[in-house]
Coordinates of C-alpha atoms (C1' of nucleotides) in Angstrom, one line a residue:
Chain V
X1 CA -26.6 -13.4 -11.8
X2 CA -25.4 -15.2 -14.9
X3 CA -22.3 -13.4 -15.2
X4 CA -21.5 -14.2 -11.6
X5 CA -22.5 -17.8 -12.2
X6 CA -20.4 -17.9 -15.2
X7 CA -17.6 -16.9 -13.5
X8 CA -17.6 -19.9 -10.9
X9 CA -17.2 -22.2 -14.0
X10 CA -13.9 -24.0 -13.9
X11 CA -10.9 -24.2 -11.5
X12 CA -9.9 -20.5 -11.4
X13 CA -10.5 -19.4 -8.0
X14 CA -7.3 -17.8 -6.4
X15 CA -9.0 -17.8 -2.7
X16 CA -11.8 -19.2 -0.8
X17 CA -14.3 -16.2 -2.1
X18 CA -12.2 -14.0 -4.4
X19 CA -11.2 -14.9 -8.1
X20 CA -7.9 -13.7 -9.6
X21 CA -9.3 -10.1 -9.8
X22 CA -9.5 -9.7 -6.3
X23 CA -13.4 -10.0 -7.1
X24 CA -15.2 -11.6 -3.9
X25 CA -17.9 -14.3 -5.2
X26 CA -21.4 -14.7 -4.6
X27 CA -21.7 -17.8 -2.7
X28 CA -24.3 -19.7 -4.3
X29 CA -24.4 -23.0 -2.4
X30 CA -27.9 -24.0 -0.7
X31 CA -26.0 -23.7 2.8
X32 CA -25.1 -20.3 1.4
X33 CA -25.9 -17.7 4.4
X34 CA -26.3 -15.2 1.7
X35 CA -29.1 -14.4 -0.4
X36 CA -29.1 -12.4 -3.3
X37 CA -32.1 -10.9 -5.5
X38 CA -31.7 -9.4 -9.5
X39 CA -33.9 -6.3 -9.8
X40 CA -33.1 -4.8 -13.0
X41 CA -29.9 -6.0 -14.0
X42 CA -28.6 -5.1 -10.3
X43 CA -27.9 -7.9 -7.6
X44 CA -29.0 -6.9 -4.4
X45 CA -27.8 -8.5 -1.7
X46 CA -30.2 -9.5 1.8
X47 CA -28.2 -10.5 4.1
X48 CA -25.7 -9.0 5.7
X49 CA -22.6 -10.0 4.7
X50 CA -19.4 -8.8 2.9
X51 CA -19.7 -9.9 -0.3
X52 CA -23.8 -8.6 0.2
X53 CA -22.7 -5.2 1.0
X54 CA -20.4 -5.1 -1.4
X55 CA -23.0 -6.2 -4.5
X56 CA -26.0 -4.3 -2.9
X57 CA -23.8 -0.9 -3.0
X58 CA -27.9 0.6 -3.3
X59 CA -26.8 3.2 -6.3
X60 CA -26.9 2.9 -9.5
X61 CA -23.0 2.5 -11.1
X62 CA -24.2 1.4 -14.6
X63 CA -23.6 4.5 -17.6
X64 CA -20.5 5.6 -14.9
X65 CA -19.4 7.7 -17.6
X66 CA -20.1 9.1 -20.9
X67 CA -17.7 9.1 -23.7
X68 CA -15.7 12.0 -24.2
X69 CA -16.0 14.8 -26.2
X70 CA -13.1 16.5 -28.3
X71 CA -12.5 18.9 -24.8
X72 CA -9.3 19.5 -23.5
X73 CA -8.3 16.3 -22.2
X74 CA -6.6 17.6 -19.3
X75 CA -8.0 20.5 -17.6
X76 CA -5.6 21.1 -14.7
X77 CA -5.7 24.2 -12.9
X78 CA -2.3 24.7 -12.4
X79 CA -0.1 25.1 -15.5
X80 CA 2.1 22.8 -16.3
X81 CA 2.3 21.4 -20.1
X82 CA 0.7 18.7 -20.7
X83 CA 2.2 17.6 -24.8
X84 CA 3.9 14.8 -23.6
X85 CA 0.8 13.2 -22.7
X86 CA -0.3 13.1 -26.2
X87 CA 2.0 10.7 -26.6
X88 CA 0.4 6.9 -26.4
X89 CA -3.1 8.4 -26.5
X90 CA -4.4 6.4 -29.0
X91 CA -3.4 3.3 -27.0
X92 CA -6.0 5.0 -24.2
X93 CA -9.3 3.4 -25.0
X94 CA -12.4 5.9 -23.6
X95 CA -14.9 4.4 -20.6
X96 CA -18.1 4.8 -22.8
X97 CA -21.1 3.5 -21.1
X98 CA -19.8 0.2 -18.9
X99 CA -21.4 -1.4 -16.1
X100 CA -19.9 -1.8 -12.9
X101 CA -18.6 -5.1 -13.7
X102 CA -16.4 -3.9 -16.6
X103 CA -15.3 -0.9 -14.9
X104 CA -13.9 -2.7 -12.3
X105 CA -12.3 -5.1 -14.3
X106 CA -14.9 -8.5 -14.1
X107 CA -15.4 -9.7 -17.3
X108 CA -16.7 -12.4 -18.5
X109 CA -13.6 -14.9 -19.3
X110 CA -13.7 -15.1 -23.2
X111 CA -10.2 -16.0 -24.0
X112 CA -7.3 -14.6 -25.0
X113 CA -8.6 -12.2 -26.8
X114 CA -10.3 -10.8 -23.6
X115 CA -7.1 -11.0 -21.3
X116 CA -4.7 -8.0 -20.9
X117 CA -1.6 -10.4 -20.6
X118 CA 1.5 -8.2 -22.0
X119 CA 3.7 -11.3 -23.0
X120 CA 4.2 -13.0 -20.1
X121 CA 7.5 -15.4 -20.9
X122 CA 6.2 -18.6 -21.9
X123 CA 9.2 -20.3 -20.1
X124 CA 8.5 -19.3 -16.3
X125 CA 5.0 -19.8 -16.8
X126 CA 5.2 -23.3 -18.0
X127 CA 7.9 -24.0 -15.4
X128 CA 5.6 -22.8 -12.6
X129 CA 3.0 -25.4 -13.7
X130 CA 5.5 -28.7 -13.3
X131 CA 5.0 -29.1 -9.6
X132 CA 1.9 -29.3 -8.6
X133 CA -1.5 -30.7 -9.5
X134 CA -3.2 -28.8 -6.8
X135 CA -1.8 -25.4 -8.5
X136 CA -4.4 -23.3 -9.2
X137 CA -4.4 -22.0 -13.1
X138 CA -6.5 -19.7 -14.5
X139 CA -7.9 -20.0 -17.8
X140 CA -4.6 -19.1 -19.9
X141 CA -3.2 -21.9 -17.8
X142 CA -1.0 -19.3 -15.5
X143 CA -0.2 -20.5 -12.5
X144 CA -2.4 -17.9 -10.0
X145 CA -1.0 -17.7 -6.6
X146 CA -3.7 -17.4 -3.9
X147 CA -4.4 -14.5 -2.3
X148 CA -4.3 -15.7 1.1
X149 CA -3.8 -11.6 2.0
X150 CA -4.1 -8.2 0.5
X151 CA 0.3 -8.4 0.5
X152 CA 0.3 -11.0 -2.1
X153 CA -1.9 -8.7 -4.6
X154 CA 0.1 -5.6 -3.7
X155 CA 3.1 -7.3 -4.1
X156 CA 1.8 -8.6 -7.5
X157 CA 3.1 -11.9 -7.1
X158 CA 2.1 -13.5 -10.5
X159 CA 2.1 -10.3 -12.4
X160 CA 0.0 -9.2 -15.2
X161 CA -3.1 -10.4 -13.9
X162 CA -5.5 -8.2 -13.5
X163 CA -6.0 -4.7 -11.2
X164 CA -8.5 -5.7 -8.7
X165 CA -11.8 -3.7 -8.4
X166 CA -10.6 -1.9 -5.3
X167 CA -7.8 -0.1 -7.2
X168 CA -10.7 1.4 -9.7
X169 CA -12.4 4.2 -8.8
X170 CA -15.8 3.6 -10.8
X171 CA -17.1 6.7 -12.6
X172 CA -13.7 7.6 -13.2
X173 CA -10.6 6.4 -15.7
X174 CA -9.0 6.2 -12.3
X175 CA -6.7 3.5 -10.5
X176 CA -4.9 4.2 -7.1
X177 CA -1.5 2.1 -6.6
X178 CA -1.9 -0.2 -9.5
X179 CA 1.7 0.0 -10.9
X180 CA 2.3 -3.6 -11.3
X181 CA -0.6 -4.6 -13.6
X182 CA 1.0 -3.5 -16.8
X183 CA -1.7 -1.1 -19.0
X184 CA -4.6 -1.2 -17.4
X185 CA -7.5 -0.9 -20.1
X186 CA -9.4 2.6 -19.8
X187 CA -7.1 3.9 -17.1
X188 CA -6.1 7.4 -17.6
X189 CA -4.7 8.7 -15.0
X190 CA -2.4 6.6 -12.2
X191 CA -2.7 7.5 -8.7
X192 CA -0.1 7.0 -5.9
X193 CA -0.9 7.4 -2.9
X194 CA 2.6 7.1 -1.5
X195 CA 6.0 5.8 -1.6
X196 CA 6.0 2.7 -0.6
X197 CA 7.4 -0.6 -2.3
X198 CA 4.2 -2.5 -2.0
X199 CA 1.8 0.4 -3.6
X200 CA 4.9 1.6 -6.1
X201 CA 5.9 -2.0 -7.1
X202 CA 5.8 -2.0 -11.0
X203 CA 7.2 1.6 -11.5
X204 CA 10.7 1.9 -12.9
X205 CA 12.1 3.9 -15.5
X206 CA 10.2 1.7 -18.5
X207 CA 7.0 3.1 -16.8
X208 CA 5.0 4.5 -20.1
X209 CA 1.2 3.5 -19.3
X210 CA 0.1 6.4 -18.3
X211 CA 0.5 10.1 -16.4
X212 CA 1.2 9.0 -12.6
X213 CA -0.6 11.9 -10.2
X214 CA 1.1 12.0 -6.3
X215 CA 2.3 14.6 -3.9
X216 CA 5.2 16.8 -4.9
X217 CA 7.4 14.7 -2.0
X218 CA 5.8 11.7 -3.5
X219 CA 7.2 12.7 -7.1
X220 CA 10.7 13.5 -5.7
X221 CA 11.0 10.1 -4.7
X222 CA 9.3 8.5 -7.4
X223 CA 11.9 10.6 -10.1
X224 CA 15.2 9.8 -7.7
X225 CA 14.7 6.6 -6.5
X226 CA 13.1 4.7 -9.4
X227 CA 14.1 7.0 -12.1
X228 CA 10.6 7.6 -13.5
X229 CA 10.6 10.0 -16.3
X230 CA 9.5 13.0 -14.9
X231 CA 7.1 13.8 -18.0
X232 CA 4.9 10.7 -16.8
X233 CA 4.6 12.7 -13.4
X234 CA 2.1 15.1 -12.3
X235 CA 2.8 16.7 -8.4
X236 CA -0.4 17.8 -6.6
X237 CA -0.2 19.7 -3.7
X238 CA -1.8 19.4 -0.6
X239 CA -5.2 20.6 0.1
X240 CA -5.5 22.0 -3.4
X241 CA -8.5 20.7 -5.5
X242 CA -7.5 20.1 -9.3
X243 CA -9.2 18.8 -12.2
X244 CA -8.0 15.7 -13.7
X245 CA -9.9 13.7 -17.0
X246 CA -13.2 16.2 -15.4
X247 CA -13.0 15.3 -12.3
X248 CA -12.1 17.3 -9.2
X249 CA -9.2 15.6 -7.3
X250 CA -7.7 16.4 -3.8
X251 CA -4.6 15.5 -2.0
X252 CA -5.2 15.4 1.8
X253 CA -2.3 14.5 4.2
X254 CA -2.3 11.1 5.6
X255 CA -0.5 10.8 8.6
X256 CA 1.3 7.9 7.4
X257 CA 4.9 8.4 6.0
X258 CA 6.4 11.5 4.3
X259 CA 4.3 12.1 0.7
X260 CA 1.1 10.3 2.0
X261 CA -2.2 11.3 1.1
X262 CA -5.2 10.6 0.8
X263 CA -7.3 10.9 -2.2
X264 CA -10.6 13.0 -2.2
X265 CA -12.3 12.3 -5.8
X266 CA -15.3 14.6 -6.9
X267 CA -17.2 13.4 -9.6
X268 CA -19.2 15.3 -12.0
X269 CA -22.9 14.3 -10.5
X270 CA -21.5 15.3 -7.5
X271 CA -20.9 12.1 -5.6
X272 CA -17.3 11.5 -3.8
X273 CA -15.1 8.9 -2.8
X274 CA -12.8 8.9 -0.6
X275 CA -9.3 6.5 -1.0
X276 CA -7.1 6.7 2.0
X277 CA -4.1 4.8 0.8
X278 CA -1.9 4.0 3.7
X279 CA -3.2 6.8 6.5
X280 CA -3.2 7.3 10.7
X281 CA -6.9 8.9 11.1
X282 CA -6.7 11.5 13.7
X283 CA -9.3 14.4 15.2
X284 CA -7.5 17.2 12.6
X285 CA -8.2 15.1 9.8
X286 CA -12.2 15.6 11.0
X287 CA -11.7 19.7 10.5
X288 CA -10.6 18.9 6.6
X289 CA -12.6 21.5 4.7
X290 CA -13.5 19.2 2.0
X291 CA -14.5 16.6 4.3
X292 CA -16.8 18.9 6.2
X293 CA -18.6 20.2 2.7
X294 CA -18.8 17.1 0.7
X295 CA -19.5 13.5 2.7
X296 CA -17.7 11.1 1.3
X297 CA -20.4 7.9 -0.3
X298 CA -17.7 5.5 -0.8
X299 CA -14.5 5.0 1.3
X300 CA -11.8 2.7 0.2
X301 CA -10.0 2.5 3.6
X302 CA -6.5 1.2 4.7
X303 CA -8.1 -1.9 7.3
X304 CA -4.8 -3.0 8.7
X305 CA -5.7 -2.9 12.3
X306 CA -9.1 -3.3 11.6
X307 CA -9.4 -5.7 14.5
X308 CA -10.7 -4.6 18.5
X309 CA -6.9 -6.1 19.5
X310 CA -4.8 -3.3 17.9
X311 CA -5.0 -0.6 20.7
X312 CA -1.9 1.8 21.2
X313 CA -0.8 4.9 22.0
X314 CA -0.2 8.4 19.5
X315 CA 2.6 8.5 17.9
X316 CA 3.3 11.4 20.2
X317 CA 3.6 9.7 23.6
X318 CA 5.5 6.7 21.9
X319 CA 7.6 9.6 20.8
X320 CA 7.7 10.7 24.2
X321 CA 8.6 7.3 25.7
X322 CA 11.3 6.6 23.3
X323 CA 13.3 10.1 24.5
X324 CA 12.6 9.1 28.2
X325 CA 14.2 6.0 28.0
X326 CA 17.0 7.3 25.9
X327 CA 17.9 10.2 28.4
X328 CA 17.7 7.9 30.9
X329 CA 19.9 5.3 29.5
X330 CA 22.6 7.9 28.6
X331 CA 22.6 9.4 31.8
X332 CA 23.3 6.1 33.2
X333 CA 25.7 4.7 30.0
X334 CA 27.0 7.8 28.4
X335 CA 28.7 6.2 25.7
X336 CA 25.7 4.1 24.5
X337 CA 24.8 4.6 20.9
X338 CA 21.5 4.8 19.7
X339 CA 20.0 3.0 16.8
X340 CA 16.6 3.3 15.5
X341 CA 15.4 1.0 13.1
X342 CA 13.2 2.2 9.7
X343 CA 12.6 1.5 6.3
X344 CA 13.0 3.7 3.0
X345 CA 10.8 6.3 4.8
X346 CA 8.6 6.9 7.6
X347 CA 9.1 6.8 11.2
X348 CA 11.4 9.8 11.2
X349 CA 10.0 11.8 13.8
X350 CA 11.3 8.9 16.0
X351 CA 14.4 9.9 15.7
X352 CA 13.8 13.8 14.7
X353 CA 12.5 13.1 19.1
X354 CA 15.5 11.2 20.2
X355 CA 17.7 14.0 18.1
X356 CA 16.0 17.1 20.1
X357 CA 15.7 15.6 23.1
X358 CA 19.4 15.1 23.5
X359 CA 20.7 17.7 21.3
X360 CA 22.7 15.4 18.6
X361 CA 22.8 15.2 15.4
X362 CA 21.4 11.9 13.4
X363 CA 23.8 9.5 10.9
X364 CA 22.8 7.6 8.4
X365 CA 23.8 5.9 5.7
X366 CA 24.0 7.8 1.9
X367 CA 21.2 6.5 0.2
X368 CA 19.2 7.1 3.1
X369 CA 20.6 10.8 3.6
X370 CA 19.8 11.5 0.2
X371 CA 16.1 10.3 0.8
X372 CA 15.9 11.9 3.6
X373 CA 17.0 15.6 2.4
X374 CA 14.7 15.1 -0.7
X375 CA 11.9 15.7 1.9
X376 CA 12.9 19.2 2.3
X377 CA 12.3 19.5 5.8
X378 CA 14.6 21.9 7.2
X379 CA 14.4 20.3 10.9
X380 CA 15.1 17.2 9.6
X381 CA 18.4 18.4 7.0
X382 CA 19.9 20.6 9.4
X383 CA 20.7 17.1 12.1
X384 CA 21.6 14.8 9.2
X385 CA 25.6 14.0 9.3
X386 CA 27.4 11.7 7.3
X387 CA 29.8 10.6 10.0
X388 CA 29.0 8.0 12.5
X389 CA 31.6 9.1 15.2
X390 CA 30.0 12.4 15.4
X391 CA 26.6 11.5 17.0
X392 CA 25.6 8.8 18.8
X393 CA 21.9 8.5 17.2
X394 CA 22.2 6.4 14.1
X395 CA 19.1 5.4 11.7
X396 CA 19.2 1.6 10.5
X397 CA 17.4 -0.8 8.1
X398 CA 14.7 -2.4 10.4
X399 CA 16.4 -5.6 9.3
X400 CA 19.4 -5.0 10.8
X401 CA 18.1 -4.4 14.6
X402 CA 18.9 -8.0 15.2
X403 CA 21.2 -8.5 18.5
X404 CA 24.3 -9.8 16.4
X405 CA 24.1 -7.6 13.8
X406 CA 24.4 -5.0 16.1
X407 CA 27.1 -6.2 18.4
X408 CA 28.8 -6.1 15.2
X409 CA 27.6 -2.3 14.0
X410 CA 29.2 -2.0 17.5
X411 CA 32.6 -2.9 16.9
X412 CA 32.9 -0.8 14.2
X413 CA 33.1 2.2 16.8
X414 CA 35.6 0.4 19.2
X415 CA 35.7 2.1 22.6
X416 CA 33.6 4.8 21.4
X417 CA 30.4 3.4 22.1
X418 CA 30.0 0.3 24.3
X419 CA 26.3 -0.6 24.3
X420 CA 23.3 -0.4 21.9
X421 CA 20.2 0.9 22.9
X422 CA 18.0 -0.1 19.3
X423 CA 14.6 1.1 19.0
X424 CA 12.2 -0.9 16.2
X425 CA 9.1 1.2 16.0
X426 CA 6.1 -1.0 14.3
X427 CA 2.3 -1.1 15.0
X428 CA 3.1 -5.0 15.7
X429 CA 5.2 -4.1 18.5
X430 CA 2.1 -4.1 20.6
X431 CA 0.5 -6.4 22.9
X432 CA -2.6 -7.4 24.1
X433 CA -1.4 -7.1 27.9
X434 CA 0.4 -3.9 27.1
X435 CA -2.2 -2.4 25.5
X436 CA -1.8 1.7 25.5
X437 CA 0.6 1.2 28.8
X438 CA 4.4 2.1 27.6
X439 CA 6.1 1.7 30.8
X440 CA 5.2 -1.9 30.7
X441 CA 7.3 -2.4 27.4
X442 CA 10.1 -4.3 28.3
X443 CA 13.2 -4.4 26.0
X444 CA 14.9 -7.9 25.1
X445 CA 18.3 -7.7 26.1
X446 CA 21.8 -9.5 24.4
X447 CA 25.2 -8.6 26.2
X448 CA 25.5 -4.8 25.6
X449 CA 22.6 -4.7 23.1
X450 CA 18.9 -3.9 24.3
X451 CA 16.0 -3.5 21.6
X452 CA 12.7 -2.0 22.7
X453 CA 10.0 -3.1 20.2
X454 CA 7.7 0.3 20.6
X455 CA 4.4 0.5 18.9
X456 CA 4.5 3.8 17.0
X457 CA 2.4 3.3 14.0
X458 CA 1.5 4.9 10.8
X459 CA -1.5 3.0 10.0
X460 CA -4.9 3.7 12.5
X461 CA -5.4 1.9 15.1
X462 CA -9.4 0.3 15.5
X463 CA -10.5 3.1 17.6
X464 CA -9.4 5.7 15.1
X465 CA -10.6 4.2 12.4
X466 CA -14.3 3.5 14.1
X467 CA -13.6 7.3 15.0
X468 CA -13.0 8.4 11.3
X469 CA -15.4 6.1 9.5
X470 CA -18.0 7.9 12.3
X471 CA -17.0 11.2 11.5
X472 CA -17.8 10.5 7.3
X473 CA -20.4 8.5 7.8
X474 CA -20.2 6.9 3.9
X475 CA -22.8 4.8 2.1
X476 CA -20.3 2.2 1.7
X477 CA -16.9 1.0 2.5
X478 CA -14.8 -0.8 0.8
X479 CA -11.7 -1.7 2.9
X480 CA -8.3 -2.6 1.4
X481 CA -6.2 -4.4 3.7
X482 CA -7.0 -7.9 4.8
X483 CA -9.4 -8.7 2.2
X484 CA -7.9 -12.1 0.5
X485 CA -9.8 -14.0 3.7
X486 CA -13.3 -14.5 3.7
X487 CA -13.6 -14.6 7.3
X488 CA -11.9 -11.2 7.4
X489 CA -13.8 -9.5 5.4
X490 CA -17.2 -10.1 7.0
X491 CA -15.8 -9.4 10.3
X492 CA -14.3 -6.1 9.6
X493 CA -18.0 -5.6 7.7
X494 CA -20.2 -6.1 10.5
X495 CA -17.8 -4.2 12.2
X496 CA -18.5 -1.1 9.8
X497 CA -22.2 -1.9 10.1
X498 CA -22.3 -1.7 14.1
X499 CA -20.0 1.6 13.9
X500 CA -23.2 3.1 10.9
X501 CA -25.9 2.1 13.1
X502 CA -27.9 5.0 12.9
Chain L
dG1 C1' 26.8 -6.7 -16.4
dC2 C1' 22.3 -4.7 -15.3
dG3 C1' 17.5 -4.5 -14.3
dA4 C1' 13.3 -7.0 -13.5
dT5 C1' 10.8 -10.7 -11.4
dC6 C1' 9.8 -14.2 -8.0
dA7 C1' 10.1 -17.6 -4.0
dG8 C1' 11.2 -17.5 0.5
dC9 C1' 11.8 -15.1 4.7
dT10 C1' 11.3 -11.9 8.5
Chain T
dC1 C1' 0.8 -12.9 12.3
dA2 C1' 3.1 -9.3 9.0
dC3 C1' 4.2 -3.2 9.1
dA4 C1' 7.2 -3.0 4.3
dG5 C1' 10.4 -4.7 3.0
dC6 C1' 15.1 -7.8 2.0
dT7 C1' 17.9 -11.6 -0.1
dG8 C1' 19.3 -14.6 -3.5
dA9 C1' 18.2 -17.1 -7.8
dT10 C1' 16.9 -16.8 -12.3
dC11 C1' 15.8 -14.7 -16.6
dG12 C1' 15.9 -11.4 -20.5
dC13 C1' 18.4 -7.9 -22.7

DNA sequence: GCGATCAGCT
DNA sequence: CACAGCTGATCGC
C-alpha cells in the first residue's frame, strides 16, 4: 500500500484515476467504494471494481523472471542471423527478480535519476508551462497532457513519458505497440501488432532500441513506408510458434487490417497471455489450435466497442450491401463514379466487392498503389490501375469523401462521370435505430454527390467480443481501448464479470 | 530543406 | 463521440 500511497503525493495525476503511466490508482478516500487488503506484499482488492480487478489479479507476478544465463540470447526457430542484434546489448539491462510494479513501469518517483527522459528540449517544455496554472506537471515539471482517452497515450502526446503497464507483458522483456516511448528499460524485444499510425507512432528510420517482431506484411510496410532498417526487423509468420528471449510467441490473424495479429505469448511456467492488438473476433478465430490447447490467463483486449450500443452487421453483408447499391445505382446512372473512402490500409475488401461485383478494375493514387501491391495479394494487384479514366471505382483518403471535395474530384473527369456515389466504411457509421438493418442506411445527398456512411468495421462489435472473451474464458482482462476514463473502465469491467459468471 | 513533434481538427 | 488519421506550425539538424 505505501508505494501506492506514495504515488498520490503531489500534483501529478494525468486523469481522474490514472497517473502518467497509464497506472489506474487505488482510490483511497473514506467514500472510496473500493476496499483493498495487503496480504504479503500483494494488494488484494474486495470489491468489485476496475482498479480492484486489476490489483487483485489472484497470482502471484512477483520473481516474473530470472536473470539470464550466458544462453543463446535468441533462440528462434527459423534461421535468420541474428549479429546485428549484438549491437546495443549492453545498453539492454536484464529483468532479474522485479515485482509487478517495476515490470510494468510504476516506480516509485525518485528523481531524475529514476526517469527515462531521453533529452526532452528544454525549450518546448518550458514553453508548454507559460499558459496555464491548472496545467498538470509531473515531477520533472513536464507539462503531462491528460489522458482523457486511450488515443492521447497511443498517440504519445507529450512523449517520452513512460510505456503504460498495458503495453508490458509481465514475465516477459516484452512491450506490444510501444514505439513512441523512446528505450524502454528491460524491453527486449518490440512487438507490433500492426500497421497503423497510432500503434507505429515513434518508428522511423532513427529506430535503434531494439529488434521490432510483426508479421511479414507488417514488416513490408514498416521497411517501405517508414524506412526502418530492416536489421531491427524480425517477420513472423502466421500460426507458426517461435521462440523469442525463451518464450514461445505466436502470430494469429486478426481480422482487422492487412498484417494484423494477434499475439499469443507462452511463458516458460506455462501460463499465456493473450494481446489482440487491433482485431474483429469471429467464430474461426474460436477453432485456433493454440487457443483450443492453451487457455489464455490474461487477455489484453482491443475494447473499442465495448459498449451494448455498437451492434452491426459482418463485414460480409456490409460488403454485400455496398455492391447492391452500387449495381443498382449504375444501372440507373451509368456514368457514376464510385469512390470509397480508406486510410493507409484496411477496408480493401470494400472495394476488392465493388471491383468483382461490377467487373472493373480499382484506381488509386501511387502511394497507395504501392501499399497496396506490397500486400501481395494477387486478387487485389491484378485490379489495381494507375489511370482514373479507365475504371470508374476509385479508392480515396477518408478525408476527402466530403461533398465539395468531391464535386471537385468530379470535374477533373469532365463528362466522363457525372455523379459520385462515395462510400465511407467506419464502425461509427452505425446507429442506434439502424442497428444491424442495412436497408435503413440512408445516404446524405449534395447535387450529384451521395455518401453512404456504412458500418463495416474492423474492430469487434460487443456481441463478438462477449462471444470471444466466452470462448477463452481468461483469469483476467485487461482491456486497451477506453481506459483513460474512470467510468469506462468499471463499466466495461463489470461487463467482463457478468460475461465470466460461471 | 527535411524530418520529427505537437496542437487542433475531423 | 472518434475509427485512424490529417494539416499546419514549429523546432532541430
Amino acid at each position: 500500500m505505501e508505494i501506492l500511497t506514495d504515488e498520490r503525493e503531489g500534483d501529478i495525476s494525468i486523469s481522474e484515476n490514472l497517473d502518467e503511466n497509464g497506472f489506474p490508482f487505488l482510490p483511497l478516500s473514506p467514500e472510496s467504494e473500493s476496499r483493498y487488503e495487503e496480504t504479503d506484499g500483494s494488494i488484494l482488492a474486495v470489491d468489485g471494481s476496475f482498479v480492484s480487478d486489476f490489483y487483485g489479479s489472484g497470482t502471484d507476478w512477483s520473481c516474473l523472471r530470472e536473470g539470464e544465463s550466458d544462453q543463446k540470447k535468441l533462440e528462434l526457430e527459423r534461421g535468420t542471423d541474428w549479429s546485428c542484434l549484438k549491437e546495443g546489448e549492453s545498453d539492454r539491462k536484464k529483468l532479474v527478480q522485479r515485482d509487478l510494479f517495476q515490470m510494468w513501469g510504476f516506480k516509485k518517483r525518485g528523481g531524475p535519476s529514476e526517469c527515462r527522459v531521453s533529452s526532452p528540449p528544454a525549450m518546448k517544455r518550458e514553453k508548454r508551462r507559460i499558459n496555464g496554472h491548472d496545467s498538470i506537471s509531473d515531477w520533472a515539471g513536464r507539462k503531462v497532457p491528460r489522458l482523457g482517452k486511450e488515443k492521447t497515450a497511443e498517440h504519445c502526446v507529450g512523449a517520452r513519458r513512460a510505456c503504460p503497464f498495458y503495453k508490458k507483458i509481465p514475465g516477459t522483456p516484452f512491450t506490444v505497440d510501444a514505439f513512441c516511448y523512446g528505450l524502454i528499460e528491460g524491453c527486449e524485444a518490440y512487438f507490433l501488432s500492426h500497421f497503423h499510425h497510432d500503434h507505429y507512432g515513434g518508428l522511423s528510420k532513427r529506430w535503434s532500441h531494439g529488434p521490432i517482431y510483426c508479421t511479414p506484411l507488417t514488416a513490408r510496410l514498416v521497411k517501405m513506408c517508414l524506412s526502418v532498417n530492416p536489421l531491427f526487423i524480425h517477420p513472423l509468420e502466421l500460426d507458426t510458434e517461435y521462440v523469442v528471449e525463451g518464450i514461445k510467441v505466436t502470430m494469429l490473424e486478426a481480422n482487422h487490417c492487412p498484417g494484423a495479429a494477434l499475439i499469443h505469448f507462452r511463458l516458460g511456467d506455462g501460463r499465456c497471455y493473450l494481446h489482440t492488438g487491433d482485431f474483429r473476433a469471429c467464430k474461426l478465430m474460436q477453432s485456433h489450435p493454440i487457443l483450443l490447447s492453451h487457455r489464455v490467463n490474461v487477455l489484453y483486449l482491443d475494447t473499442t466497442y465495448c459498449n451494448p450500443k455498437y451492434r452491426f452487421p459482418s463485414k460480409e453483408d456490409v460488403v454485400g450491401f455496398v455492391a447492391r447499391i452500387t449495381k443498382s445505382t449504375l444501372a440507373k446512372q451509368p456514368k457514376t463514379l464510385v469512390v470509397v473512402g480508406a486510410y493507409s490500409i484496411g477496408k480493401e475488401h470494400v472495394y476488392i466487392a465493388i471491383s468483382k461485383a461490377l467487373g472493373v478494375n480499382i484506381y488509386t493514387d501511387a502511394s497507395r498503389r504501392r501499399i497496396l501491391q506490397s500486400f501481395g495479394w494477387p486478387e487485389l494487384s491484378g485490379k489495381i490501375c494507375s489511370l482514373g479514366q479507365s475504371t470508374p471505382l476509385h479508392v480515396l483518403p477518408i478525408s476527402s469523401l466530403r461533398p465539395e471535395s468531391l464535386q471537385q474530384y468530379l470535374k477533373k473527369y469532365g463528362e466522363q462521370f457525372t455523379a459520385v456515389l462515395a462510400f465511407r466504411p467506419t464502425g461509427w457509421s452505425y446507429s442506434e435505430a439502424i442497428g444491424n438493418q442495412l436497408d435503413l442506411i440512408r445516404p446524405s445527398s449534395k447535387g450529384n454527390v451521395k455518401i453512404y456512411g456504412v458500418p463495416y468495421s474492423e474492430h469487434s462489435s460487443f456481441l463478438e467480443l462477449r462471444d470471444f472473451v466466452q470462448f477463452l474464458k481468461p483469469d483476467k482482462i485487461i482491456p486497451t481501448v477506453n481506459v483513460g476514463n474512470a467510468a469506462n473502465r468499471d463499466k466495461m469491467q463489470s461487463h467482463f464479470r457478468e460475461w465470466l459468471k460461471t
